Amino acid sequence: MPATIATSPRRKVLLLASHAPALLLGFGAGIYALPILTAPPGPSAEEVAQAVVGGMYSGEFRRDLKGSDPLHWGEGTVTLSPQQVVFTGRLAPGPDYKLYLSPEFVETEADFKRLKSTMLRVGDVKTFENFIVTLPEGTDPSRFTSVIVWCETFSQFITAAQYREPG
């Protein structure tokens, strides 16, 4: 019969203390890496260049927004036409990103939640370098002023750009 190793309460605490940080680090790295590993390729520079032709509005995603941080940011140019939203730039990787049009510019999680009922959810953002998202049929971009990237799973503000002045 195999010998069993008796584990004292002290040994259990030491094992937990030594293994828990490694497990948490691995879990966190997995959450961060999984969207990168499963993301489809973004549109090419040529596809983006063709898509921005005829754009009516444009704005900038910036890293220095109040609600952005080292893990949640976007930088680049967003262009809107009556048919689509085109982004040239980079987003911090993450799961379950959604694109919204808003009647007001927001740059924090609290502002987003306060105004979410007035926004239009346009669609999913599945790539982290460049994207093209088709607007729902009948969407009038002139009814809104800003475009926002939001992580639905973690209720996390990622970035926003104002593409026109209100009013």
Tab-separated table of C-alpha atoms in Angstrom:
chain	number	residue	atom	x	y	z
A	1	MET	CA	0.000	0.000	0.000
A	2	PRO	CA	1.383	3.484	-0.851
A	3	ALA	CA	2.359	5.640	2.033
A	4	THR	CA	0.269	8.741	2.618
A	5	ILE	CA	1.866	12.025	3.456
A	6	ALA	CA	0.358	13.627	6.469
A	7	THR	CA	-0.192	17.324	5.924
A	8	SER	CA	-0.149	19.531	8.940
A	9	PRO	CA	-2.216	22.716	9.026
A	10	ARG	CA	1.046	24.692	8.738
A	11	ARG	CA	2.034	22.780	5.598
A	12	LYS	CA	-1.401	23.402	4.043
A	13	VAL	CA	-1.063	27.133	4.677
A	14	LEU	CA	2.425	27.172	3.138
A	15	LEU	CA	1.233	25.245	0.080
A	16	LEU	CA	-1.712	27.593	-0.356
A	17	ALA	CA	0.482	30.682	0.102
A	18	SER	CA	3.012	29.440	-2.448
A	19	HIS	CA	0.564	28.182	-5.073
A	20	ALA	CA	-2.293	30.711	-4.904
A	21	PRO	CA	-0.304	33.625	-6.414
A	22	ALA	CA	0.817	31.413	-9.311
A	23	LEU	CA	-2.760	30.300	-9.954
A	24	LEU	CA	-4.070	33.873	-9.832
A	25	LEU	CA	-1.302	35.091	-12.134
A	26	GLY	CA	-2.026	32.266	-14.591
A	27	PHE	CA	-5.758	32.976	-14.530
A	28	GLY	CA	-5.183	36.699	-15.112
A	29	ALA	CA	-2.745	36.017	-17.956
A	30	GLY	CA	-5.296	33.673	-19.525
A	31	ILE	CA	-8.058	36.278	-19.396
A	32	TYR	CA	-5.718	38.795	-21.028
A	33	ALA	CA	-4.247	36.412	-23.637
A	34	LEU	CA	-7.384	34.547	-24.730
A	35	PRO	CA	-8.941	37.445	-26.681
A	36	ILE	CA	-5.618	38.021	-28.443
A	37	LEU	CA	-5.297	34.353	-29.384
A	38	THR	CA	-8.879	34.038	-30.620
A	39	ALA	CA	-9.219	37.402	-32.391
A	40	PRO	CA	-9.765	37.205	-36.136
A	41	PRO	CA	-7.370	39.187	-38.306
A	42	GLY	CA	-8.271	42.856	-38.603
A	43	PRO	CA	-8.975	44.515	-41.928
A	44	SER	CA	-5.916	45.342	-43.994
A	45	ALA	CA	-4.666	48.886	-44.466
A	46	GLU	CA	-6.100	48.813	-47.989
A	47	GLU	CA	-9.545	47.709	-46.780
A	48	VAL	CA	-9.552	50.441	-44.133
A	49	ALA	CA	-8.405	53.062	-46.652
A	50	GLN	CA	-11.243	52.112	-49.008
A	51	ALA	CA	-13.779	52.072	-46.164
A	52	VAL	CA	-12.996	55.608	-44.968
A	53	VAL	CA	-13.732	57.075	-48.401
A	54	GLY	CA	-17.043	58.883	-48.109
A	55	GLY	CA	-16.819	59.175	-44.348
A	56	MET	CA	-18.947	62.044	-43.025
A	57	TYR	CA	-17.416	62.334	-39.552
A	58	SER	CA	-14.177	61.496	-37.805
A	59	GLY	CA	-12.768	61.607	-34.297
A	60	GLU	CA	-9.818	60.374	-32.264
A	61	PHE	CA	-9.553	57.639	-29.666
A	62	ARG	CA	-6.958	58.799	-27.108
A	63	ARG	CA	-5.164	56.984	-24.297
A	64	ASP	CA	-5.441	59.932	-21.894
A	65	LEU	CA	-9.192	59.800	-21.208
A	66	LYS	CA	-10.274	59.828	-17.538
A	67	GLY	CA	-11.702	56.311	-17.709
A	68	SER	CA	-8.837	54.769	-19.664
A	69	ASP	CA	-5.880	53.126	-17.939
A	70	PRO	CA	-2.852	50.999	-18.920
A	71	LEU	CA	-5.093	47.962	-19.550
A	72	HIS	CA	-8.126	49.741	-21.070
A	73	TRP	CA	-7.391	52.192	-23.871
A	74	GLY	CA	-7.650	52.952	-27.539
A	75	GLU	CA	-5.697	55.203	-29.872
A	76	GLY	CA	-6.329	56.048	-33.477
A	77	THR	CA	-8.857	57.574	-35.847
A	78	VAL	CA	-12.497	56.582	-36.118
A	79	THR	CA	-14.509	57.526	-39.230
A	80	LEU	CA	-18.270	57.256	-39.652
A	81	SER	CA	-20.320	57.033	-42.819
A	82	PRO	CA	-24.035	56.275	-43.093
A	83	GLN	CA	-23.149	52.588	-43.467
A	84	GLN	CA	-20.236	51.883	-41.107
A	85	VAL	CA	-17.764	52.834	-38.421
A	86	VAL	CA	-14.129	52.439	-39.460
A	87	PHE	CA	-11.249	52.499	-36.977
A	88	THR	CA	-7.591	52.866	-37.856
A	89	GLY	CA	-5.415	52.277	-34.821
A	90	ARG	CA	-5.091	49.993	-31.807
A	91	LEU	CA	-7.190	48.941	-28.829
A	92	ALA	CA	-6.018	47.255	-25.657
A	93	PRO	CA	-7.028	43.609	-26.028
A	94	GLY	CA	-9.989	42.351	-24.061
A	95	PRO	CA	-13.112	40.227	-24.259
A	96	ASP	CA	-16.586	41.159	-25.379
A	97	TYR	CA	-16.002	44.669	-26.740
A	98	LYS	CA	-19.106	46.465	-27.993
A	99	LEU	CA	-19.336	49.616	-30.078
A	100	TYR	CA	-21.897	52.268	-29.116
A	101	LEU	CA	-23.021	55.588	-30.557
A	102	SER	CA	-23.839	58.177	-27.900
A	103	PRO	CA	-25.637	61.539	-27.993
A	104	GLU	CA	-23.016	62.837	-25.512
A	105	PHE	CA	-19.282	62.353	-25.175
A	106	VAL	CA	-18.352	60.150	-22.219
A	107	GLU	CA	-14.968	59.210	-20.868
A	108	THR	CA	-15.734	57.296	-17.671
A	109	GLU	CA	-17.578	54.149	-16.643
A	110	ALA	CA	-20.018	56.186	-14.530
A	111	ASP	CA	-20.904	58.480	-17.456
A	112	PHE	CA	-21.351	55.478	-19.743
A	113	LYS	CA	-23.716	53.740	-17.321
A	114	ARG	CA	-25.668	56.953	-16.758
A	115	LEU	CA	-26.234	57.468	-20.503
A	116	LYS	CA	-26.362	53.864	-21.747
A	117	SER	CA	-30.155	53.937	-22.209
A	118	THR	CA	-29.767	56.838	-24.687
A	119	MET	CA	-27.073	55.080	-26.731
A	120	LEU	CA	-27.266	52.815	-29.741
A	121	ARG	CA	-25.354	49.550	-29.544
A	122	VAL	CA	-23.887	49.204	-33.023
A	123	GLY	CA	-22.149	45.843	-32.835
A	124	ASP	CA	-19.179	43.774	-31.732
A	125	VAL	CA	-15.537	44.782	-31.942
A	126	LYS	CA	-13.583	41.582	-32.488
A	127	THR	CA	-10.178	42.904	-33.512
A	128	PHE	CA	-7.691	45.061	-31.667
A	129	GLU	CA	-5.942	46.662	-34.623
A	130	ASN	CA	-8.279	48.367	-37.080
A	131	PHE	CA	-11.921	47.422	-37.404
A	132	ILE	CA	-14.915	47.998	-39.636
A	133	VAL	CA	-18.350	47.663	-38.004
A	134	THR	CA	-21.504	47.949	-40.098
A	135	LEU	CA	-24.150	50.290	-38.723
A	136	PRO	CA	-27.658	48.880	-38.249
A	137	GLU	CA	-29.907	49.729	-41.190
A	138	GLY	CA	-31.541	53.128	-40.816
A	139	THR	CA	-28.935	54.488	-38.364
A	140	ASP	CA	-28.352	58.220	-38.724
A	141	PRO	CA	-24.898	59.090	-37.295
A	142	SER	CA	-25.920	62.769	-37.124
A	143	ARG	CA	-28.298	61.871	-34.236
A	144	PHE	CA	-25.223	61.098	-32.114
A	145	THR	CA	-21.953	62.849	-31.297
A	146	SER	CA	-19.610	60.140	-30.053
A	147	VAL	CA	-18.503	56.566	-30.522
A	148	ILE	CA	-17.570	54.398	-27.526
A	149	VAL	CA	-15.861	51.044	-27.053
A	150	TRP	CA	-17.147	49.252	-23.952
A	151	CYS	CA	-16.350	45.827	-22.467
A	152	GLU	CA	-19.746	44.267	-21.716
A	153	THR	CA	-18.440	41.308	-19.673
A	154	PHE	CA	-16.531	43.396	-17.151
A	155	SER	CA	-18.555	46.646	-17.440
A	156	GLN	CA	-15.344	48.452	-18.297
A	157	PHE	CA	-14.920	51.686	-20.243
A	158	ILE	CA	-12.254	51.269	-22.919
A	159	THR	CA	-12.243	54.446	-25.018
A	160	ALA	CA	-14.385	57.060	-26.752
A	161	ALA	CA	-14.157	59.655	-29.506
A	162	GLN	CA	-16.309	62.675	-30.187
A	163	TYR	CA	-16.898	62.908	-33.935
A	164	ARG	CA	-19.161	65.968	-33.994
A	165	GLU	CA	-20.251	68.804	-31.708
A	166	PRO	CA	-23.657	68.447	-30.030
A	167	GLY	CA	-26.604	70.437	-31.285
